[in-house]
Amino acid sequence: MVGVIGDGVVAGDADIAPVAALMGEPARAAVLMALLDGRALAASTLAAEAGVAASTLSAHLARLVDGGLVSVEASGRNRYFRITRPEVADTLEALARLAPCRPVRSLRQGTHAEAIRHARTCYDHLAGRLGVAVCDALVAAKVLGVEEDPGGRPDPVLGAGRSRRYVLTKSGRARLAELGVDVEATGRRPLTRYCLDWSEQRPHLAGALGASLLARFVELGWVTRGERRVVKVTDAGRKGLVAEMGVDPDAWA
Amino acid sequence: MVGVIGDGVVAGDADIAPVAALMGEPARAAVLMALLDGRALAASTLAAEAGVAASTLSAHLARLVDGGLVSVEASGRNRYFRITRPEVADTLEALARLAPCRPVRSLRQGTHAEAIRHARTCYDHLAGRLGVAVCDALVAAKVLGVEEDPGGRPDPVLGAGRSRRYVLTKSGRARLAELGVDVEATGRRPLTRYCLDWSEQRPHLAGALGASLLARFVELGWVTRGERRVVKVTDAGRKGLVAEMGVDPDAWA
DNA sequence: CTCACACTTCGGGGCTGAGCGAAGCGTCCC
DNA sequence: GGGACGCTTCGCTCAGCCCCGAAGTGTGAG
């Protein structure tokens, strides 16, 4: 009756295999991880990142675009690729949480590994120890409240499946506005999102607010975005984060 | 060969490719989806589910175990496989949320895709719009309460997702028994399980109770199981679900 | 003890797809 | 316009692994 060989997964069922296979090839995985900070990178940059020939990478990128994980934007003779949706980044982070860290092969790689655990960008918001510390500070200052996610009703798409969520308090909204954080800049995106950090195994703040927060930090010159998702905190940033944000300096330094 | 390894991917960064590749093969993906509800299934069951020979599946299972996604428990001459950690299920669900974005390739697939989104079985319980609607009705009628899950793993701060669960209330137990649902038929299986629906992006009821509920619906002739997990609601079922269960007819019709 | 069953291991066949270089097409710069 | 640059397409090779059936190991039932 059924007996269809090679068609084990039923059409219409959630067919995770194709998507997972896209992420399961080393070169493509490297591309996706490189794009995880939300920036758009040129094909040549990504080829160097993945360590394969341009022609090889071109094929990979075509498949990623076809699979809806990555979108293209042509600009002159360059084509810039970026991750299409936050859900893709979510999935990559979920996989990262599952994956063992690759062994460290050199001192340089070791220091970078340390740096990226210290402070990095995750798609478009802060992560690493700094991201967690900032998030903790926001909760401690009651800028954010943590509440249980009533995961049934209101949120049609995002937020479901997350057991807890952050809500921006009234006083928190005022406080962030005072700091110049664009609290209103949320499109269809949820303002806050509870995002588990793969290196710290603790939550940090994602969503539109997480993005606005990072943008403002950069604007203030508190942090600078370095190579490969690494984030550096400036002297002014160190002071500002402690004085204005109430971040515990020991928690991330 | 040392030089072949691209230094593009940073040591210490998470290497998602091997894990994603494990999930990216159709037979293994089918296995993982079958185990998604937390049950432990025998190898032969999984072979039928994946539609491959026992020997083929054995190799797949060995790789899944080796990769830490699945654990084995030998019992007599059977070996039962289950998903090791909630993080694995989280990742599978993240992938499933990404997967439905594929375009529908044929009309026939389209109608089947619609049917399966309407009402289907998720291995042994109801899912799709009907599954969500029934679950909503149970919560609204206070047959089920939603509470935070204290449980399971010794986690540093927060459990990695899945920390909410349904509990059967006292009155709910009586009400279901009245309907003829076998409330006691739970082996080692958790009575209820909070399961996010991939097509509806909202939770529905899994676990032993979800299974008993479906069994009773079938017994009552309210629903019939069709091909490929599609569930059809009979006329009697339509009436019964609305009258007895308090399901909102607009929510799933 | 013997058969039946569940699962694994082994050997071989077949196909997908990842890889590269060369060539083609379009864009930007001098 | 000519040339450099960025990217894609094409043709090809080769490795990996997915698959099966048959044989081997261990357990349970009669």
mmCIF file with all atom_site columns, C-alpha atoms in Angstrom, chain B residues 11 28-29 36 40 42 49 56 59 61 69 74 76 81 92 101 105 107 114 116 164-165 172 197 221 229 231 248:
data_model
loop_
_atom_site.group_PDB
_atom_site.id
_atom_site.type_symbol
_atom_site.label_atom_id
_atom_site.label_alt_id
_atom_site.label_comp_id
_atom_site.label_asym_id
_atom_site.label_entity_id
_atom_site.label_seq_id
_atom_site.pdbx_PDB_ins_code
_atom_site.Cartn_x
_atom_site.Cartn_y
_atom_site.Cartn_z
_atom_site.occupancy
_atom_site.B_iso_or_equiv
_atom_site.pdbx_formal_charge
_atom_site.auth_seq_id
_atom_site.auth_comp_id
_atom_site.auth_asym_id
_atom_site.auth_atom_id
_atom_site.pdbx_PDB_model_num
ATOM 1  C CA . ALA B 1 11  ? 38.018  27.469 16.519 1.00 0.00 ? 11  ALA B CA 1
ATOM 2  C CA . ARG B 1 28  ? 17.276  10.232 10.058 1.00 0.00 ? 28  ARG B CA 1
ATOM 3  C CA . ALA B 1 29  ? 15.016  13.258 9.992  1.00 0.00 ? 29  ALA B CA 1
ATOM 4  C CA . LEU B 1 36  ? 9.964   14.226 18.897 1.00 0.00 ? 36  LEU B CA 1
ATOM 5  C CA . ALA B 1 40  ? 11.288  5.647  23.282 1.00 0.00 ? 40  ALA B CA 1
ATOM 6  C CA . ALA B 1 42  ? 12.152  0.316  19.036 1.00 0.00 ? 42  ALA B CA 1
ATOM 7  C CA . GLU B 1 49  ? 8.504   4.987  10.078 1.00 0.00 ? 49  GLU B CA 1
ATOM 8  C CA . THR B 1 56  ? 20.067  0.782  6.870  1.00 0.00 ? 56  THR B CA 1
ATOM 9  C CA . ALA B 1 59  ? 23.542  2.479  10.713 1.00 0.00 ? 59  ALA B CA 1
ATOM 10 C CA . LEU B 1 61  ? 20.715  5.069  14.582 1.00 0.00 ? 61  LEU B CA 1
ATOM 11 C CA . LEU B 1 69  ? 21.182  13.253 19.624 1.00 0.00 ? 69  LEU B CA 1
ATOM 12 C CA . ALA B 1 74  ? 18.311  -2.087 25.765 1.00 0.00 ? 74  ALA B CA 1
ATOM 13 C CA . GLY B 1 76  ? 15.501  -7.788 26.231 1.00 0.00 ? 76  GLY B CA 1
ATOM 14 C CA . PHE B 1 81  ? 15.776  4.851  21.169 1.00 0.00 ? 81  PHE B CA 1
ATOM 15 C CA . LEU B 1 92  ? 14.074  20.071 15.565 1.00 0.00 ? 92  LEU B CA 1
ATOM 16 C CA . CYS B 1 101 ? 8.339   27.898 3.779  1.00 0.00 ? 101 CYS B CA 1
ATOM 17 C CA . ARG B 1 105 ? 5.065   21.877 -6.139 1.00 0.00 ? 105 ARG B CA 1
ATOM 18 C CA . LEU B 1 107 ? -1.904  20.751 -6.830 1.00 0.00 ? 107 LEU B CA 1
ATOM 19 C CA . GLU B 1 114 ? -3.995  21.855 3.281  1.00 0.00 ? 114 GLU B CA 1
ATOM 20 C CA . ILE B 1 116 ? -2.744  17.929 6.868  1.00 0.00 ? 116 ILE B CA 1
ATOM 21 C CA . ARG B 1 164 ? 5.927   24.810 30.508 1.00 0.00 ? 164 ARG B CA 1
ATOM 22 C CA . ARG B 1 165 ? 3.551   21.964 30.742 1.00 0.00 ? 165 ARG B CA 1
ATOM 23 C CA . GLY B 1 172 ? -10.816 17.884 34.163 1.00 0.00 ? 172 GLY B CA 1
ATOM 24 C CA . ASP B 1 197 ? 2.639   22.619 16.318 1.00 0.00 ? 197 ASP B CA 1
ATOM 25 C CA . GLY B 1 221 ? -16.486 7.780  15.486 1.00 0.00 ? 221 GLY B CA 1
ATOM 26 C CA . ARG B 1 229 ? -1.713  11.159 8.987  1.00 0.00 ? 229 ARG B CA 1
ATOM 27 C CA . VAL B 1 231 ? -7.590  13.130 10.039 1.00 0.00 ? 231 VAL B CA 1
ATOM 28 C CA . ASP B 1 248 ? -14.840 26.562 18.732 1.00 0.00 ? 248 ASP B CA 1
#
